[in-house]
Amino acid sequence: MKSSRRLGAIALAGMLGAVAPVKAQNIDLNRLFSIGRDAVTAVAGVSEQEEQTMGREIAGRMLGAAPLVNDAALQAYVNRVGRWVAVQGERPDLPWRFAVIDTPSINAFAAPGGYVMLTRGLYEILDNEAQLAGVLAHEIAHVVRRHHVTVMQKSAALSAGAQLAQRDNRSALVNNMIGTGAEVFARGLDKSAEYEADAIGVVLAARAGYNPFGLVDVLHKLAARGAADGSLALLFKTHPLPGERLEQLGAALTPALATLPAGRELDIRRVAAGAGPMRAAKPLPAGGARGLAEQQPAPPAQPPKGGSGIGIDPGQLLRGLFGR
Amino acid sequence: MRQRRAKTVCRRVAAVLLAAFATLAAAEPVTVERDSVVRAEPRTDSAVVANFARGVSGEALARQGAWVQVKTATATGWLYSFNVRFGAPAGSAGEGAGAGSVLGRVFAPRQKVNVTATLGIRGLDEEDLKQAQFDGGQLEALDGFAASREQAEAHAGGAGLSATRIDYLAQPAAAAGADPGGSQ
């Protein structure tokens, strides 16, 4: 136990790179990490299946915090728009899931593996489908670039030294990564990841045929609301201020403006009158979704029922989360 | 409560909503955020008709793509929307009759009072995320709404959207020092 703590401190010093109480000299971190193949896999390369398993766990928790808006046609609509935008990126065939969740907060979230959630508070201030596409495209960009995975990897790597002591316990290390997943939503990503997602989002929406400036419109809306708006509290805590994002996006967009097509704005589907949170214990996909669909939805990704893929025990995951 | 709030949202957002159209039915207050060149038309090769300094306020008359047409006391012309911020400037009274009410204050832009704690309206916060319990039923419902690639393409086709090849934007070398929107 003592030695694992020391290793942890050494790994921490290595990751932080500079000012740390313990010097990492004479320690080859690569060699250190290569001791446990499982640890290396988890830290250096997360497979798509692992990403989906983690994302599904995180998405399930998010839905526990804020359930779906009980409007099947709306959810189906958002999935079609989102999937169409996602198809324009480098990971078109992930099992993408898009949701409008029932909270007045103005925010949107992306979890690894293709889960994108938009709050009702944000949805209701959108004017057109191009703005919806822009917001979804920003989140899709986080998934495509694996921004959250990177953050979780860093976090897990910080304690990789400790994990080496129990390297046969692969799930513990993965737990460690997922355990930080909720913190990713609460603390947010690097500013640079947000700016990158904005810049990619504009292009994905434009590729999909939408007015490229839908996301810019939404950032203007957020900027106009300002820090006093309680519904934006978490968003402002986890993202650079919208004014800064507009400035960065403006700088990135300016050289390309002449080449971007005008695109379409299109009417957005409104939330059904009276729709509240979806509350059924185990709700079936409502007829509205299938009624709209000409084809059956893609089969769902395998849920992490205790042992899929990397052998995650959900109970253990939750302990990992709350044990922090 | 929800209905009242929704109505307030609608009213508050109405002005911003109009900004989506090429011509605004009612002018929207706007503040210039960066020193900007102002052009006669929404094109970079159009004649420069003025320069707006940071802090100048005016009205947005129209939007077109990345451009916004702004009228100030001294001139009217087009500049990049990145260079302006919409809404009344900080410290102003907000808008209309709603500004004095509790809800009006929430939705009025750029006010510096922190009303979060005094209002019942509160969404997800950090604590909610930390306390969140996995909900498998919701997740299964979500799976039922998933769209296949074919469904997505059908939606796009029906809406007249077609995919276009567009390269990702080059990252500006030093974004902070970059020069967005033809500013000077």
mmCIF file of C-alpha atoms in Angstrom, chain B residues 63-161:
data_model
loop_
_atom_site.group_PDB
_atom_site.id
_atom_site.type_symbol
_atom_site.label_atom_id
_atom_site.label_comp_id
_atom_site.label_asym_id
_atom_site.label_seq_id
_atom_site.Cartn_x
_atom_site.Cartn_y
_atom_site.Cartn_z
ATOM 1 C CA ARG B 63 -28.110 39.830 -40.550
ATOM 2 C CA GLN B 64 -26.614 37.943 -43.431
ATOM 3 C CA GLY B 65 -24.406 34.959 -42.809
ATOM 4 C CA ALA B 66 -21.462 36.143 -40.745
ATOM 5 C CA TRP B 67 -22.403 39.768 -41.236
ATOM 6 C CA VAL B 68 -24.572 42.156 -39.288
ATOM 7 C CA GLN B 69 -25.701 45.577 -40.431
ATOM 8 C CA VAL B 70 -25.294 48.105 -37.660
ATOM 9 C CA LYS B 71 -26.555 51.643 -37.435
ATOM 10 C CA THR B 72 -24.907 53.972 -34.959
ATOM 11 C CA ALA B 73 -25.268 57.701 -34.402
ATOM 12 C CA THR B 74 -22.565 58.333 -36.997
ATOM 13 C CA ALA B 75 -22.812 55.649 -39.667
ATOM 14 C CA THR B 76 -24.528 52.539 -40.955
ATOM 15 C CA GLY B 77 -22.754 49.562 -42.444
ATOM 16 C CA TRP B 78 -21.850 45.888 -42.287
ATOM 17 C CA LEU B 79 -19.345 44.224 -39.996
ATOM 18 C CA TYR B 80 -18.690 40.679 -38.828
ATOM 19 C CA SER B 81 -21.122 39.555 -36.191
ATOM 20 C CA PHE B 82 -18.206 38.155 -34.169
ATOM 21 C CA ASN B 83 -17.228 41.740 -33.531
ATOM 22 C CA VAL B 84 -20.462 42.748 -31.845
ATOM 23 C CA ARG B 85 -22.502 41.606 -28.862
ATOM 24 C CA PHE B 86 -26.268 41.682 -28.922
ATOM 25 C CA GLY B 87 -28.501 42.929 -26.170
ATOM 26 C CA ALA B 88 -28.482 46.004 -24.012
ATOM 27 C CA PRO B 89 -25.057 46.846 -22.572
ATOM 28 C CA ALA B 90 -24.258 45.790 -19.021
ATOM 29 C CA GLY B 91 -25.804 47.998 -16.390
ATOM 30 C CA SER B 92 -28.740 49.121 -18.478
ATOM 31 C CA ALA B 93 -32.265 48.527 -17.316
ATOM 32 C CA GLY B 94 -33.029 45.478 -19.379
ATOM 33 C CA GLU B 95 -36.014 45.637 -21.563
ATOM 34 C CA GLY B 96 -39.612 46.625 -21.291
ATOM 35 C CA ALA B 97 -42.125 46.064 -18.541
ATOM 36 C CA GLY B 98 -40.705 42.684 -17.628
ATOM 37 C CA ALA B 99 -37.401 44.027 -16.460
ATOM 38 C CA GLY B 100 -38.658 44.948 -13.019
ATOM 39 C CA SER B 101 -40.232 41.586 -12.330
ATOM 40 C CA VAL B 102 -38.400 38.616 -10.960
ATOM 41 C CA LEU B 103 -38.688 36.685 -14.185
ATOM 42 C CA GLY B 104 -37.848 39.735 -16.206
ATOM 43 C CA ARG B 105 -34.639 40.061 -14.299
ATOM 44 C CA VAL B 106 -33.708 36.469 -14.945
ATOM 45 C CA PHE B 107 -34.113 36.716 -18.654
ATOM 46 C CA ALA B 108 -32.925 40.237 -19.134
ATOM 47 C CA PRO B 109 -29.451 40.124 -20.577
ATOM 48 C CA ARG B 110 -26.163 41.122 -19.042
ATOM 49 C CA GLN B 111 -27.341 42.232 -15.665
ATOM 50 C CA LYS B 112 -24.784 41.945 -12.968
ATOM 51 C CA VAL B 113 -27.062 40.939 -10.111
ATOM 52 C CA ASN B 114 -26.803 37.323 -9.171
ATOM 53 C CA VAL B 115 -30.364 36.141 -8.998
ATOM 54 C CA THR B 116 -29.607 32.443 -9.066
ATOM 55 C CA ALA B 117 -29.902 31.895 -5.370
ATOM 56 C CA THR B 118 -33.078 33.899 -4.911
ATOM 57 C CA LEU B 119 -35.090 32.102 -7.532
ATOM 58 C CA GLY B 120 -36.640 28.681 -7.698
ATOM 59 C CA ILE B 121 -35.450 28.231 -11.235
ATOM 60 C CA ARG B 122 -32.452 26.056 -11.071
ATOM 61 C CA GLY B 123 -31.315 23.297 -13.306
ATOM 62 C CA LEU B 124 -28.539 20.789 -13.176
ATOM 63 C CA ASP B 125 -25.638 21.730 -11.031
ATOM 64 C CA GLU B 126 -22.463 19.997 -9.955
ATOM 65 C CA GLU B 127 -24.136 18.364 -7.021
ATOM 66 C CA ASP B 128 -26.833 16.844 -9.256
ATOM 67 C CA LEU B 129 -24.148 15.344 -11.442
ATOM 68 C CA LYS B 130 -22.285 13.872 -8.507
ATOM 69 C CA GLN B 131 -25.450 12.437 -6.966
ATOM 70 C CA ALA B 132 -26.837 11.076 -10.231
ATOM 71 C CA GLN B 133 -28.036 7.482 -10.159
ATOM 72 C CA PHE B 134 -27.856 5.322 -13.259
ATOM 73 C CA ASP B 135 -31.276 5.019 -14.904
ATOM 74 C CA GLY B 136 -31.370 2.022 -17.223
ATOM 75 C CA GLY B 137 -35.005 2.543 -18.156
ATOM 76 C CA GLN B 138 -34.300 6.005 -19.507
ATOM 77 C CA LEU B 139 -31.329 4.677 -21.401
ATOM 78 C CA GLU B 140 -33.449 1.997 -23.065
ATOM 79 C CA ALA B 141 -36.016 4.603 -24.002
ATOM 80 C CA LEU B 142 -33.230 6.630 -25.541
ATOM 81 C CA ASP B 143 -32.119 3.604 -27.571
ATOM 82 C CA GLY B 144 -35.626 3.413 -28.985
ATOM 83 C CA PHE B 145 -35.304 6.903 -30.416
ATOM 84 C CA ALA B 146 -31.975 6.321 -32.148
ATOM 85 C CA ALA B 147 -31.898 7.070 -35.852
ATOM 86 C CA SER B 148 -30.115 4.886 -38.352
ATOM 87 C CA ARG B 149 -27.872 6.476 -40.907
ATOM 88 C CA GLU B 150 -30.568 5.801 -43.525
ATOM 89 C CA GLN B 151 -33.211 7.547 -41.424
ATOM 90 C CA ALA B 152 -30.918 10.515 -40.982
ATOM 91 C CA GLU B 153 -30.292 10.690 -44.711
ATOM 92 C CA ALA B 154 -34.024 10.462 -45.362
ATOM 93 C CA HIS B 155 -34.614 13.366 -42.989
ATOM 94 C CA ALA B 156 -31.956 15.416 -44.735
ATOM 95 C CA GLY B 157 -33.318 14.588 -48.167
ATOM 96 C CA GLY B 158 -36.820 15.567 -47.121
ATOM 97 C CA ALA B 159 -35.543 18.871 -45.769
ATOM 98 C CA GLY B 160 -33.579 19.644 -48.926
ATOM 99 C CA LEU B 161 -30.215 19.259 -47.217
#
